[in-house]
Amino acid sequence: MRYSSGVRRTAAALVAAAAVTALAGGCTPSGSDAAVAKPSGSTAASASSEPSSPTAGSSPAGSTSGGAGAPTAGHSAPTPAGGGKPCTADQVKVSDAHQADVRPTGTGTGAALVSVTNTSTHACTLRGFPTVAGAGNGSPEHNSPLATTPTGSPATVSLAPGARAWTKLTFVNVQGEADGYCVSGAKPVTFPTLVIGVPGAGAHQIAMDDGVFAECDNKATVTAFSSAKPS
């Protein structure tokens, strides 16, 4: 009887142990099922809350280098177009003078028209009054400056290639016949050529297209350069 009780107690203990093992096996995940069942929890939250760093050399999304409309490196903004730079001596030609239609009475030159032509392939500008000096043939450096009186208001003249600007030279005219005389009592002077100074564009030697320059008192009234031809 003692033996039977011991057997029954042992069997009951084994049954209880088997029941505990069965219950434990039904609650604990194993293998790949354990990975699927594991909650994301803090790991997922940490990944979503921590911002990602941009890759080296890249720009943040939505930004542009330099901003919209920024000039490309090495290029400058275009220069606005205009009437050109001031004319230079090698860009212009001063034509020989001819007598003006409107001039003081007398037997001398009276008044002469002189034109400046843009002979270059680029537009240039001219502004101001000429200087005038009497000279001999072939010797512009040996000249006698005339006292000039400017008349009119200077304006900038834009000369396209081939275009002209004009000035009018009015002298104290010689009176009488033959060698003539000056009203002032001075002796009339004749010059085979004149040296015309163009503002910013050098000095140019010209002749009359008919005869020589004859004047009194070494004076001349000059008009500002203009695109309109004087009379």
Coordinates of C-alpha atoms in Angstrom, one line a residue:
M1 CA 0.0 0.0 0.0
R2 CA 2.8 2.4 0.8
Y3 CA 4.4 1.6 -2.6
S4 CA 1.1 2.2 -4.4
S5 CA 0.7 5.6 -2.7
G6 CA 4.2 6.6 -3.7
V7 CA 3.6 5.5 -7.3
R8 CA 0.4 7.5 -7.4
R9 CA 2.2 10.6 -6.0
T10 CA 5.0 10.3 -8.5
A11 CA 2.5 9.9 -11.4
A12 CA 0.6 12.9 -10.2
A13 CA 3.8 15.0 -10.1
L14 CA 4.7 13.9 -13.6
V15 CA 1.3 14.9 -14.9
A16 CA 1.5 18.3 -13.3
A17 CA 5.0 18.9 -14.7
A18 CA 3.8 17.9 -18.2
A19 CA 0.9 20.4 -17.8
V20 CA 3.2 23.2 -16.8
T21 CA 5.5 22.4 -19.7
A22 CA 2.6 22.4 -22.2
L23 CA 1.3 25.7 -20.9
A24 CA 4.8 27.3 -21.2
G25 CA 5.3 26.0 -24.7
G26 CA 2.0 27.6 -25.9
C27 CA 3.0 31.1 -24.6
T28 CA 6.7 31.5 -25.7
P29 CA 7.4 32.3 -29.4
S30 CA 10.3 30.6 -31.1
G31 CA 12.3 30.8 -34.3
S32 CA 11.1 33.3 -37.0
D33 CA 7.8 33.7 -35.4
A34 CA 9.6 35.4 -32.5
A35 CA 11.0 38.1 -34.9
V36 CA 7.6 38.9 -36.5
A37 CA 5.9 39.0 -33.2
K38 CA 8.5 41.3 -31.5
P39 CA 6.9 44.8 -31.1
S40 CA 8.7 47.6 -32.9
G41 CA 8.3 49.8 -29.9
S42 CA 11.3 52.2 -29.1
T43 CA 13.4 51.1 -32.1
A44 CA 10.8 52.3 -34.7
A45 CA 10.1 55.5 -32.8
S46 CA 13.8 56.3 -32.5
A47 CA 14.3 55.8 -36.3
S48 CA 11.4 58.1 -37.2
S49 CA 12.2 60.9 -34.8
E50 CA 15.9 61.2 -35.7
P51 CA 16.5 63.4 -38.9
S52 CA 18.7 62.0 -41.6
S53 CA 21.8 63.9 -42.5
P54 CA 22.3 65.1 -46.1
T55 CA 24.9 63.3 -48.1
A56 CA 28.2 65.2 -48.3
G57 CA 28.2 67.6 -51.3
S58 CA 24.4 67.5 -51.7
S59 CA 21.9 70.3 -51.1
P60 CA 18.8 70.1 -48.9
A61 CA 15.7 69.2 -50.8
G62 CA 13.9 72.2 -52.3
S63 CA 17.0 74.5 -52.4
T64 CA 19.0 75.7 -55.4
S65 CA 22.6 76.8 -55.5
G66 CA 22.7 80.6 -55.7
G67 CA 19.0 81.0 -55.9
A68 CA 16.8 81.4 -59.0
G69 CA 18.1 83.7 -61.6
A70 CA 21.7 83.9 -60.1
P71 CA 24.4 84.5 -62.8
T72 CA 26.6 81.6 -63.7
A73 CA 30.1 81.8 -62.3
G74 CA 32.5 83.5 -64.7
H75 CA 29.8 85.4 -66.6
S76 CA 28.9 89.1 -66.0
A77 CA 25.7 90.9 -66.7
P78 CA 25.4 92.3 -70.3
T79 CA 26.4 95.9 -70.8
P80 CA 23.5 98.0 -71.9
A81 CA 23.8 99.1 -75.5
G82 CA 24.4 102.8 -76.2
G83 CA 25.6 105.3 -78.8
G84 CA 29.2 104.2 -78.6
K85 CA 32.4 105.6 -77.0
P86 CA 33.8 109.0 -77.8
C87 CA 35.4 109.1 -81.3
T88 CA 39.1 108.8 -81.5
A89 CA 41.6 110.2 -84.0
D90 CA 41.9 106.9 -85.9
Q91 CA 38.1 106.6 -86.2
V92 CA 37.4 109.9 -88.0
K93 CA 38.3 111.8 -91.2
V94 CA 37.9 115.6 -91.4
S95 CA 36.9 116.6 -94.9
D96 CA 38.3 119.6 -96.8
A97 CA 36.2 122.7 -96.2
H98 CA 34.0 124.5 -98.7
Q99 CA 32.4 127.9 -98.5
A100 CA 29.1 128.2 -96.8
D101 CA 26.0 129.6 -98.5
V102 CA 25.4 132.1 -95.7
R103 CA 28.6 134.1 -95.1
P104 CA 29.7 137.7 -94.4
T105 CA 30.1 139.9 -97.4
G106 CA 33.6 140.4 -98.7
T107 CA 36.3 138.9 -100.9
G108 CA 37.8 136.5 -98.3
T109 CA 36.7 133.1 -97.2
G110 CA 33.8 134.5 -95.1
A111 CA 32.5 131.1 -93.7
A112 CA 33.3 127.5 -94.4
L113 CA 31.7 124.2 -93.6
V114 CA 33.8 121.3 -92.3
S115 CA 32.5 117.7 -91.8
V116 CA 33.8 114.9 -89.6
T117 CA 33.1 111.4 -90.9
N118 CA 33.1 108.2 -88.8
T119 CA 35.3 105.9 -90.9
S120 CA 35.3 103.0 -88.5
T121 CA 33.0 100.0 -88.2
H122 CA 31.7 101.0 -84.8
A123 CA 29.5 103.9 -83.7
C124 CA 31.1 106.7 -81.7
T125 CA 30.1 110.0 -80.2
L126 CA 31.3 113.6 -80.8
R127 CA 30.6 116.6 -78.6
G128 CA 31.9 120.2 -78.4
F129 CA 33.5 122.8 -80.6
P130 CA 36.6 122.6 -82.9
T131 CA 39.8 124.5 -82.5
V132 CA 41.2 126.3 -85.5
A133 CA 44.7 127.2 -86.5
G134 CA 46.2 128.5 -89.8
A135 CA 49.0 126.5 -91.3
G136 CA 51.2 126.1 -94.4
N137 CA 51.1 123.2 -96.7
G138 CA 52.5 120.0 -95.1
S139 CA 53.4 121.7 -91.8
P140 CA 50.4 121.4 -89.4
E141 CA 52.8 121.5 -86.4
H142 CA 53.9 125.0 -87.5
N143 CA 50.6 126.8 -87.2
S144 CA 49.0 130.0 -86.0
P145 CA 46.1 129.4 -83.6
L146 CA 43.0 131.5 -84.3
A147 CA 41.0 133.0 -81.5
T148 CA 37.7 131.1 -81.6
T149 CA 34.3 132.2 -80.3
P150 CA 31.9 129.3 -79.8
T151 CA 28.2 129.8 -80.6
G152 CA 25.3 127.6 -79.8
S153 CA 25.0 124.8 -77.2
P154 CA 27.0 121.6 -77.6
A155 CA 25.1 118.3 -77.8
T156 CA 26.4 114.7 -78.0
V157 CA 26.3 113.5 -81.6
S158 CA 26.1 109.7 -82.1
L159 CA 27.9 108.8 -85.4
A160 CA 27.1 105.4 -86.9
P161 CA 29.7 104.1 -89.3
G162 CA 29.8 106.4 -92.3
A163 CA 27.8 109.2 -90.7
R164 CA 28.9 112.8 -90.5
A165 CA 28.9 115.7 -88.0
W166 CA 29.3 119.3 -89.1
T167 CA 30.7 122.6 -87.9
K168 CA 30.7 126.0 -89.4
L169 CA 33.6 128.4 -89.2
T170 CA 32.9 132.1 -89.7
F171 CA 35.8 134.5 -90.2
V172 CA 36.3 138.2 -90.2
N173 CA 36.1 138.7 -93.9
V174 CA 38.5 140.5 -96.2
Q175 CA 37.1 143.5 -98.0
G176 CA 38.0 145.2 -101.3
E177 CA 39.8 144.0 -104.3
A178 CA 43.2 142.5 -105.1
D179 CA 45.0 141.9 -101.8
G180 CA 42.0 143.5 -100.0
Y181 CA 42.0 145.1 -96.6
C182 CA 40.7 144.6 -93.0
V183 CA 38.2 146.9 -91.5
S184 CA 40.2 146.8 -88.3
G185 CA 43.3 148.1 -90.1
A186 CA 45.1 144.8 -89.8
K187 CA 46.7 143.1 -92.7
P188 CA 44.7 140.3 -94.4
V189 CA 46.2 136.8 -93.9
T190 CA 46.0 133.8 -96.1
F191 CA 46.6 130.1 -95.2
P192 CA 46.9 127.3 -97.6
T193 CA 45.5 124.9 -94.9
L194 CA 43.9 124.9 -91.5
V195 CA 44.4 122.6 -88.6
I196 CA 41.1 121.6 -87.1
G197 CA 41.1 120.2 -83.6
V198 CA 38.2 117.7 -83.0
P199 CA 37.4 117.2 -79.3
G200 CA 39.0 113.9 -78.2
A201 CA 39.8 112.9 -81.8
G202 CA 43.0 114.8 -82.5
A203 CA 44.1 117.5 -85.0
H204 CA 43.5 117.2 -88.7
Q205 CA 44.9 119.3 -91.5
I206 CA 42.4 120.4 -94.2
A207 CA 42.4 122.7 -97.3
M208 CA 39.7 124.7 -99.0
D209 CA 38.1 122.8 -101.9
D210 CA 38.6 126.0 -104.0
G211 CA 41.4 128.5 -103.2
V212 CA 42.9 129.3 -99.9
F213 CA 41.7 130.6 -96.5
A214 CA 41.7 134.4 -96.4
E215 CA 40.7 136.2 -93.2
C216 CA 41.3 139.2 -91.0
D217 CA 42.2 139.6 -87.3
N218 CA 43.0 135.9 -86.8
K219 CA 39.5 135.3 -85.4
A220 CA 36.8 132.7 -86.1
T221 CA 33.3 132.0 -84.8
V222 CA 32.6 128.2 -84.6
T223 CA 29.5 126.2 -84.1
A224 CA 29.2 123.0 -82.0
F225 CA 29.4 119.8 -83.9
S226 CA 26.0 118.7 -85.1
S227 CA 24.4 116.0 -87.2
A228 CA 22.5 118.8 -89.1
K229 CA 24.5 120.4 -91.9
P230 CA 24.6 124.2 -91.5
S231 CA 23.8 126.6 -94.3

